Short mmCIF file of C-alpha atoms and ligand atoms in Angstrom, two decimals:
data_model
loop_
_atom_site.label_atom_id
_atom_site.label_comp_id
_atom_site.label_asym_id
_atom_site.label_seq_id
_atom_site.Cartn_x
_atom_site.Cartn_y
_atom_site.Cartn_z
CA UNK A 1 21.22 9.79 32.86
CA UNK A 2 19.12 11.29 35.47
CA UNK A 3 16.11 9.20 35.06
CA UNK A 4 15.09 5.65 35.71
CA UNK A 5 14.05 3.62 32.78
CA UNK A 6 12.80 1.07 35.09
CA UNK A 7 10.37 4.08 36.68
CA UNK A 8 8.86 4.85 33.07
CA UNK A 9 8.33 1.01 32.25
CA UNK A 10 6.73 0.50 35.78
CA UNK A 11 4.65 3.62 35.05
CA UNK A 12 3.40 2.64 31.93
CA UNK A 13 2.60 -0.49 32.87
CA UNK A 14 0.37 0.64 35.46
CA UNK A 15 -1.46 2.86 33.19
CA UNK A 16 -1.54 0.53 30.19
CA UNK A 17 -3.00 -1.94 32.18
CA UNK A 18 -6.28 0.05 33.00
CA UNK A 19 -8.82 -0.24 30.07
CA UNK A 20 -9.80 3.33 29.15
CA UNK A 21 -11.15 2.71 25.97
CA UNK A 22 -13.69 5.64 24.79
CA UNK A 23 -16.92 4.96 22.72
CA UNK A 24 -18.33 7.05 20.14
CA UNK A 25 -21.66 5.65 20.39
CA UNK A 26 -22.10 7.13 24.04
CA UNK A 27 -23.47 10.50 24.55
CA UNK A 28 -21.79 11.22 28.01
CA UNK A 29 -18.65 12.84 28.68
CA UNK A 30 -16.43 10.69 29.37
CA UNK A 31 -17.96 8.53 26.97
CA UNK A 32 -16.87 5.32 29.22
CA UNK A 33 -16.79 5.03 33.38
CA UNK A 34 -13.76 3.15 32.97
CA UNK A 35 -11.93 6.23 31.71
CA UNK A 36 -12.51 7.34 35.67
CA UNK A 37 -10.34 4.14 36.73
CA UNK A 38 -7.13 6.10 35.27
CA UNK A 39 -8.26 9.49 36.26
CA UNK A 40 -8.69 8.95 39.84
CA UNK A 41 -5.62 7.05 40.27
CA UNK A 42 -3.87 10.15 38.38
CA UNK A 43 -5.64 12.59 40.79
CA UNK A 44 -4.08 10.60 43.74
CA UNK A 45 -0.59 10.32 42.19
CA UNK A 46 -0.67 14.17 41.29
CA UNK A 47 -1.86 14.90 45.00
CA UNK A 48 0.72 12.64 46.66
CA UNK A 49 3.52 14.89 44.47
CA UNK A 50 2.17 17.61 46.34
CA UNK A 51 0.18 19.21 43.38
CA UNK A 52 -3.39 20.35 43.58
CA UNK A 53 -5.56 19.11 41.18
CA UNK A 54 -9.25 19.96 40.01
CA UNK A 55 -11.27 17.95 38.32
CA UNK A 56 -14.54 18.43 36.78
CA UNK A 57 -17.57 15.95 35.92
CA UNK A 58 -16.63 15.40 32.31
CA UNK A 59 -13.58 13.93 33.77
CA UNK A 60 -10.93 17.02 32.79
CA UNK A 61 -8.27 16.55 35.01
CA UNK A 62 -5.96 19.52 35.71
CA UNK A 63 -3.44 20.14 38.43
CA UNK A 64 -1.08 22.99 39.02
CA UNK A 65 2.66 22.76 39.85
CA UNK A 66 3.26 26.55 41.39
CA UNK A 67 5.94 28.84 40.52
CA UNK A 68 9.46 28.56 42.29
CA UNK A 69 10.68 31.98 41.13
CA UNK A 70 9.64 35.20 42.07
CA UNK A 71 8.94 37.32 39.15
CA UNK A 72 6.09 36.79 36.64
CA UNK A 73 6.36 33.89 33.77
CA UNK A 74 3.90 32.81 31.27
CA UNK A 75 2.02 29.83 32.56
CA UNK A 76 2.87 26.61 30.37
CA UNK A 77 0.75 23.70 29.87
CA UNK A 78 1.02 19.94 29.32
CA UNK A 79 -1.86 17.92 28.06
CA UNK A 80 -2.17 14.26 27.35
CA UNK A 81 -5.54 12.09 26.87
CA UNK A 82 -6.34 9.33 29.19
CA UNK A 83 -8.50 7.43 26.68
CA UNK A 84 -7.42 4.38 24.11
CA UNK A 85 -8.63 3.97 20.70
CA UNK A 86 -12.09 2.17 19.77
CA UNK A 87 -10.58 0.76 17.09
CA UNK A 88 -9.21 -2.54 18.66
CA UNK A 89 -9.32 -4.56 21.56
CA UNK A 90 -8.09 -2.77 24.94
CA UNK A 91 -9.23 -5.37 27.30
CA UNK A 92 -6.43 -7.27 29.30
CA UNK A 93 -3.34 -5.19 27.73
CA UNK A 94 -0.61 -7.45 28.63
CA UNK A 95 2.44 -5.50 28.09
CA UNK A 96 6.06 -7.06 27.14
CA UNK A 97 9.17 -5.94 27.86
CA UNK A 98 12.28 -6.34 24.81
CA UNK A 99 15.87 -5.27 25.91
CA UNK A 100 18.08 -3.89 23.43
CA UNK A 101 15.77 -4.78 20.51
CA UNK A 102 18.15 -6.25 17.97
CA UNK A 103 16.14 -5.67 14.76
CA UNK A 104 14.81 -8.88 13.89
CA UNK A 105 10.80 -9.99 13.60
CA UNK A 106 9.34 -10.28 17.22
CA UNK A 107 6.57 -12.63 17.52
CA UNK A 108 3.64 -11.41 19.37
CA UNK A 109 2.65 -13.37 22.19
CA UNK A 110 1.16 -16.89 21.02
CA UNK A 111 -0.76 -15.14 18.23
CA UNK A 112 0.38 -15.22 14.31
CA UNK A 113 1.22 -11.39 14.63
CA UNK A 114 5.08 -10.28 14.13
CA UNK A 115 6.37 -6.86 14.48
CA UNK A 116 8.33 -6.53 11.93
CA UNK A 117 10.93 -3.86 10.10
CA UNK A 118 9.52 -5.31 6.66
CA UNK A 119 5.98 -3.88 7.45
CA UNK A 120 7.30 -1.16 9.68
CA UNK A 121 10.48 0.46 8.47
CA UNK A 122 10.34 3.19 10.83
CA UNK A 123 11.58 0.16 13.84
CA UNK A 124 14.95 0.66 12.24
CA UNK A 125 15.18 3.94 14.54
CA UNK A 126 14.57 1.89 17.44
CA UNK A 127 17.15 -0.80 17.11
CA UNK A 128 19.29 -0.79 20.68
CA UNK A 129 16.14 0.41 22.59
CA UNK A 130 14.08 -1.14 25.19
CA UNK A 131 10.59 -1.68 24.08
CA UNK A 132 7.44 -2.13 25.34
CA UNK A 133 4.98 -4.33 22.94
CA UNK A 134 1.79 -5.80 22.89
CA UNK A 135 0.90 -9.71 23.18
CA UNK A 136 -0.91 -9.68 19.95
CA UNK A 137 -4.33 -9.85 21.50
CA UNK A 138 -4.89 -6.15 22.46
CA UNK A 139 -3.58 -2.56 21.53
CA UNK A 140 -0.97 -0.97 24.03
CA UNK A 141 -2.37 1.96 24.73
CA UNK A 142 0.73 4.05 24.73
CA UNK A 143 -1.52 6.22 22.68
CA UNK A 144 -1.41 8.48 24.75
CA UNK A 145 -0.60 7.04 28.13
CA UNK A 146 3.27 7.30 27.15
CA UNK A 147 2.42 10.88 27.28
CA UNK A 148 0.76 10.66 30.55
CA UNK A 149 3.63 9.32 31.73
CA UNK A 150 6.03 11.75 30.44
CA UNK A 151 4.47 14.43 31.94
CA UNK A 152 4.16 12.33 35.45
CA UNK A 153 7.55 11.68 35.50
CA UNK A 154 8.89 15.37 34.45
CA UNK A 155 6.71 16.30 37.29
CA UNK A 156 8.24 13.94 39.79
CA UNK A 157 11.39 15.01 38.77
CA UNK A 158 10.76 18.79 39.02
CA UNK A 159 8.84 18.28 42.66
CA UNK A 160 12.07 16.45 44.24
CA UNK A 161 14.68 18.70 42.39
CA UNK A 162 13.78 22.39 43.75
CA UNK A 163 16.97 23.93 42.09
CA UNK A 164 15.42 23.86 38.84
CA UNK A 165 13.62 27.00 38.47
CA UNK A 166 10.43 27.38 36.62
CA UNK A 167 7.09 29.41 36.53
CA UNK A 168 3.65 28.00 36.86
CA UNK A 169 3.14 24.70 34.93
CA UNK A 170 -0.45 23.33 34.47
CA UNK A 171 -1.15 19.92 33.64
CA UNK A 172 -4.26 18.49 31.96
CA UNK A 173 -5.30 14.76 31.39
CA UNK A 174 -8.04 14.93 29.25
CA UNK A 175 -10.85 11.92 27.71
CA UNK A 176 -12.22 11.30 24.66
CA UNK A 177 -9.60 12.24 22.27
CA UNK A 178 -9.97 9.18 20.10
CA UNK A 179 -13.40 9.95 19.36
CA UNK A 180 -12.54 13.34 18.23
CA UNK A 181 -14.34 14.86 21.35
CA UNK A 182 -11.07 15.72 23.28
CA UNK A 183 -11.27 19.73 23.38
CA UNK A 184 -15.27 19.89 23.38
CA UNK A 185 -15.78 20.39 26.83
CA UNK A 186 -12.19 21.52 27.54
CA UNK A 187 -12.60 24.66 29.60
CA UNK A 188 -9.68 27.00 28.40
CA UNK A 189 -10.57 29.61 31.05
CA UNK A 190 -10.42 27.24 33.80
CA UNK A 191 -6.97 25.73 32.42
CA UNK A 192 -5.57 29.28 32.68
CA UNK A 193 -2.28 28.62 30.77
CA UNK A 194 -0.54 31.19 28.18
CA UNK A 195 0.40 28.02 25.79
CA UNK A 196 0.77 24.53 26.05
CA UNK A 197 2.08 21.21 24.34
CA UNK A 198 -0.21 17.89 23.99
CA UNK A 199 2.37 15.05 24.49
CA UNK A 200 0.69 12.95 21.69
CA UNK A 201 3.18 12.51 18.91
CA UNK A 202 4.64 9.66 17.70
CA UNK A 203 8.18 9.44 16.41
CA UNK A 204 11.66 10.94 17.88
CA UNK A 205 12.01 14.61 17.03
CA UNK A 206 8.21 15.50 16.39
CA UNK A 207 7.41 19.10 16.95
CA UNK A 208 4.01 19.66 15.14
CA UNK A 209 1.96 23.11 14.48
CA UNK A 210 0.67 22.90 11.46
CA UNK A 211 -2.16 20.58 10.94
CA UNK A 212 -5.07 20.13 8.21
CA UNK A 213 -8.36 21.90 8.13
CA UNK A 214 -10.73 19.48 8.15
CA UNK A 215 -14.40 19.18 7.33
CA UNK A 216 -17.05 16.20 6.41
CA UNK A 217 -19.37 16.22 4.14
CA UNK A 218 -22.93 14.38 3.90
CA UNK A 219 -24.16 14.29 0.25
CA UNK A 220 -27.70 12.76 -0.10
CA UNK A 221 -28.85 11.63 -3.29
CA UNK A 222 -33.05 11.40 -3.16
CA UNK A 223 -34.30 9.10 -6.25
CA UNK A 224 -37.36 8.29 -7.54
CA UNK A 225 -38.17 4.26 -7.93
CA UNK A 226 -40.36 3.05 -10.40
CA UNK A 227 -40.86 -0.76 -11.90
CA UNK A 228 -38.01 -0.78 -14.20
CA UNK A 229 -40.00 -2.23 -17.03
CA UNK A 230 -41.72 1.31 -17.16
CA UNK A 231 -39.48 3.37 -15.84
CA UNK A 232 -38.67 5.35 -19.00
CA UNK A 233 -38.41 9.17 -18.26
CA UNK A 234 -39.74 8.76 -14.97
CA UNK A 235 -37.15 6.80 -12.79
CA UNK A 236 -34.29 8.70 -11.09
CA UNK A 237 -31.53 6.27 -9.69
CA UNK A 238 -30.07 7.77 -6.58
CA UNK A 239 -27.19 5.42 -6.76
CA UNK A 240 -26.41 6.62 -10.24
CA UNK A 241 -26.79 10.17 -9.10
CA UNK A 242 -23.96 9.69 -6.26
CA UNK A 243 -21.71 7.85 -8.81
CA UNK A 244 -22.15 11.07 -11.06
CA UNK A 245 -21.43 13.30 -8.10
CA UNK A 246 -18.39 11.45 -6.94
CA UNK A 247 -16.87 11.48 -10.68
CA UNK A 248 -17.11 14.94 -10.97
CA UNK A 249 -14.81 15.31 -8.13
CA UNK A 250 -10.97 15.55 -8.97
CA UNK A 251 -9.77 11.88 -9.34
CA UNK A 252 -6.21 12.59 -8.12
CA UNK A 253 -7.28 14.76 -5.10
CA UNK A 254 -7.63 11.50 -2.72
CA UNK A 255 -5.68 10.30 0.33
CA UNK A 256 -4.10 7.58 -1.62
CA UNK A 257 -2.31 9.84 -4.10
CA UNK A 258 -1.55 13.17 -2.08
CA UNK A 259 1.16 13.61 0.46
CA UNK A 260 2.78 16.42 2.35
CA UNK A 261 0.79 19.72 1.71
CA UNK A 262 -1.46 18.22 -0.65
CA UNK A 263 -5.16 18.33 0.37
CA UNK A 264 -7.64 16.02 -0.54
CA UNK A 265 -11.60 14.68 -0.91
CA UNK A 266 -11.90 11.27 0.85
CA UNK A 267 -15.24 9.26 0.07
CA UNK A 268 -15.49 7.14 3.26
CA UNK A 269 -18.77 5.26 2.76
CA UNK A 270 -21.81 4.94 0.20
CA UNK A 271 -24.73 3.84 1.41
CA UNK A 272 -27.51 3.65 -0.63
CA UNK A 273 -30.48 2.33 -2.89
CA UNK A 274 -32.42 3.41 -6.22
CA UNK A 275 -34.80 5.54 -3.84
CA UNK A 276 -31.89 7.09 -1.55
CA UNK A 277 -28.25 6.99 -1.58
CA UNK A 278 -26.04 8.81 0.79
CA UNK A 279 -22.01 9.59 0.41
CA UNK A 280 -19.64 10.47 3.26
CA UNK A 281 -16.87 12.87 2.49
CA UNK A 282 -14.22 14.19 4.88
CA UNK A 283 -12.35 17.07 3.37
CA UNK A 284 -8.39 18.27 4.46
CA UNK A 285 -6.34 20.83 3.35
CA UNK A 286 -3.33 22.33 5.16
CA UNK A 287 -4.19 26.17 3.36
CA UNK A 288 -7.72 27.78 4.61
CA UNK A 289 -8.53 29.12 1.24
CA UNK A 290 -8.08 26.02 -0.65
CA UNK A 291 -9.99 24.39 2.06
CA UNK A 292 -12.92 27.13 1.76
CA UNK A 293 -12.75 26.04 -2.39
CA UNK A 294 -12.76 22.45 -1.78
CA UNK A 295 -16.26 23.08 0.19
CA UNK A 296 -17.45 25.65 -2.36
CA UNK A 297 -16.79 22.65 -4.96
CA UNK A 298 -19.21 20.20 -3.57
CA UNK A 299 -21.65 22.78 -3.83
CA UNK A 300 -21.09 23.69 -7.38
CA UNK A 301 -21.16 20.01 -8.09
CA UNK A 302 -24.54 19.52 -6.22
CA UNK A 303 -26.06 22.86 -8.09
CA UNK A 304 -24.56 21.58 -11.76
CA UNK A 305 -26.43 17.97 -11.22
CA UNK A 306 -29.66 19.76 -9.74
CA UNK A 307 -30.05 22.04 -12.70
CA UNK A 308 -30.91 19.27 -14.89
CA UNK A 309 -33.94 18.04 -12.78
CA UNK A 310 -37.08 19.58 -11.34
CA UNK A 311 -37.23 18.96 -8.07
CA UNK A 312 -33.50 19.24 -7.02
CA UNK A 313 -32.63 15.78 -6.17
CA UNK A 314 -29.45 16.32 -4.35
CA UNK A 315 -28.57 17.61 -1.12
CA UNK A 316 -24.94 18.78 0.80
CA UNK A 317 -24.46 19.15 4.39
CA UNK A 318 -20.84 20.14 5.39
CA UNK A 319 -19.52 20.59 8.91
CA UNK A 320 -16.11 21.92 9.72
CA UNK A 321 -13.98 19.58 12.37
CA UNK A 322 -11.03 21.43 12.86
CA UNK A 323 -8.62 24.24 11.63
CA UNK A 324 -5.02 24.30 10.81
CA UNK A 325 -3.44 25.55 14.29
CA UNK A 326 -0.42 26.97 12.14
CA UNK A 327 -2.30 30.12 11.66
CA UNK A 328 -2.74 30.41 15.36
CA UNK A 329 0.69 29.67 16.20
CA UNK A 330 2.53 31.74 13.85
CA UNK A 331 1.47 35.14 15.67
CA UNK A 332 3.00 33.43 18.72
CA UNK A 333 6.21 32.41 17.53
CA UNK A 334 7.71 31.98 21.11
CA UNK A 335 5.21 28.58 21.22
CA UNK A 336 7.62 26.96 19.07
CA UNK A 337 10.91 28.86 19.54
CA UNK A 338 10.85 27.52 22.89
CA UNK A 339 10.65 23.87 22.31
CA UNK A 340 12.82 24.24 19.23
CA UNK A 341 15.74 25.69 21.32
CA UNK A 342 15.14 22.55 23.95
CA UNK A 343 15.59 20.09 21.39
CA UNK A 344 18.68 21.97 19.94
CA UNK A 345 20.11 22.09 23.53
CA UNK A 346 19.18 18.12 24.12
CA UNK A 347 20.49 17.28 20.54
CA UNK A 348 17.37 16.14 19.24
CA UNK A 349 17.02 16.61 15.61
CA UNK A 350 13.33 18.28 15.22
CA UNK A 351 10.76 17.19 12.57
CA UNK A 352 8.24 20.05 12.17
CA UNK A 353 6.61 18.55 8.76
CA UNK A 354 3.04 19.42 8.62
CA UNK A 355 0.69 16.73 10.41
CA UNK A 356 -1.86 14.86 7.58
CA UNK A 357 -4.29 14.85 10.46
CA UNK A 358 -4.98 17.03 13.29
CA UNK A 359 -4.70 16.78 16.90
CA UNK A 360 -6.80 18.36 20.11
CA UNK A 361 -4.44 21.31 19.79
CA UNK A 362 -5.94 21.82 16.26
CA UNK A 363 -9.47 22.65 18.03
CA UNK A 364 -7.28 24.29 21.18
CA UNK A 365 -5.65 26.59 19.52
CA UNK A 366 -8.46 28.06 18.00
CA UNK A 367 -10.35 28.26 21.34
CA UNK A 368 -7.40 30.67 22.57
CA UNK A 369 -4.75 28.21 23.75
CA UNK A 370 -1.82 27.57 20.99
CA UNK A 371 -0.84 24.19 21.43
CA UNK A 372 1.74 22.15 19.51
CA UNK A 373 2.20 18.73 19.66
CA UNK A 374 5.39 16.47 20.80
CA UNK A 375 6.66 13.50 20.09
CA UNK A 376 6.27 10.72 22.62
CA UNK A 377 8.09 7.30 21.27
CA UNK A 378 5.48 5.20 20.82
CA UNK A 379 4.05 4.15 17.10
CA UNK A 380 1.82 2.02 15.36
CA UNK A 381 -1.35 3.29 17.14
CA UNK A 382 -4.58 1.48 17.73
CA UNK A 383 -3.95 -1.75 16.99
CA UNK A 384 -2.05 -4.86 17.83
CA UNK A 385 1.43 -3.49 16.32
CA UNK A 386 1.57 -0.65 18.92
CA UNK A 387 4.80 -0.19 20.52
CA UNK A 388 7.03 2.49 22.83
CA UNK A 389 10.39 3.03 22.90
CA UNK A 390 11.13 3.65 26.65
CA UNK A 391 14.45 5.45 25.31
CA UNK A 392 12.52 7.84 23.55
CA UNK A 393 9.84 8.57 26.26
CA UNK A 394 12.94 9.47 28.44
CA UNK A 395 13.94 11.91 25.81
CA UNK A 396 10.38 13.10 25.74
CA UNK A 397 10.55 13.76 30.07
CA UNK A 398 13.38 15.57 29.17
CA UNK A 399 11.58 17.72 26.80
CA UNK A 400 9.33 18.45 29.28
CA UNK A 401 11.33 19.52 31.71
CA UNK A 402 13.36 21.75 29.24
CA UNK A 403 10.50 23.35 28.39
CA UNK A 404 9.73 24.39 31.89
CA UNK A 405 13.77 25.47 32.34
CA UNK A 406 13.32 27.30 29.06
CA UNK A 407 10.40 29.59 29.82
CA UNK A 408 12.51 31.14 32.44
CA UNK A 409 15.75 31.40 30.29
CA UNK A 410 13.20 33.27 27.62
CA UNK A 411 11.44 35.51 29.94
CA UNK A 412 14.12 36.42 32.78
CA UNK A 413 15.80 39.18 31.26
ZN1 ZN B 1 -3.35 10.19 20.79
#
């Protein structure tokens, strides 16, 4: 194989030991200053590879690998995010290497935590691989530093192998994906690619181009608090209004009872007392029509309950978060056909199952940049059980290089 596993390990170690945790409470972009530590390092490393970089004040680092052919080709982009999840400790990441993983449980450092196939059956698929794991006290941050590594290693390979022909390649390393703001300040025009791929998936073979349509809803119930002894026909209990509201939703359409293409209402949080109660939902559906109907249903339930009161005690506020990128990718089939051919050539079984979530690509696709998501070889994100398979990462690097080559094969006719 043409890649050195040790190069992947060294680079991943270098990146994960830099704390780049994002912070949902912050109003700035990037949400934390420390994301600059990795962005600046990457800027230097890209420059050392001979690439031209451009970085804006919000921490969106772009770079260009120029075309080495004399005919026109579409520009392909590769994206990865530099921040790590705010859900778990991300300081003092102390990565451990397991050679030739034999499938038995691994104790994480000096902690009582164990990485075992009983809890994480997908680890069966990485037996025999070299793994990077945590010492149990922090997340690993392979989400998405593995993606950053894969893009960097592919660029390093392409710059040192000019015999491999490719068109113009654009690269983006972005902040704040984990707090849902990744694409918010992403300047699609400045990036100027025809289509792109996020290297931010999980298991070997993932090629994702169908995501949820997503919205959040806040239901606010206003009550009237009266002394319970004299409350008859006067008190309106906001807690009970909220309970009534939720009871009118289809009780089987919740995350814990749905899979595949099935959508849901997820009651995430209730806050309240007699005076005022708020219910916080997220709404998800792959089908755009069903998604619109789900939102309509919340309004209908509100109207129904309100009709029994004089001064309409329930308000509903709904905000769309992102849409199914499949809608934007379908009219551009080459965006998915190119990586499919690359997977086939490399003998990688493509798993195109719909994601029950979203990616940066879900929003970017609607901003005019069709952006499917590709596996990175990491799993158990956002916590101490996170791990990366160096073997699968190696395949992901080959996919990036392969896509660059396949663009030439596709359009040079
Ligand atoms: Zn990620």
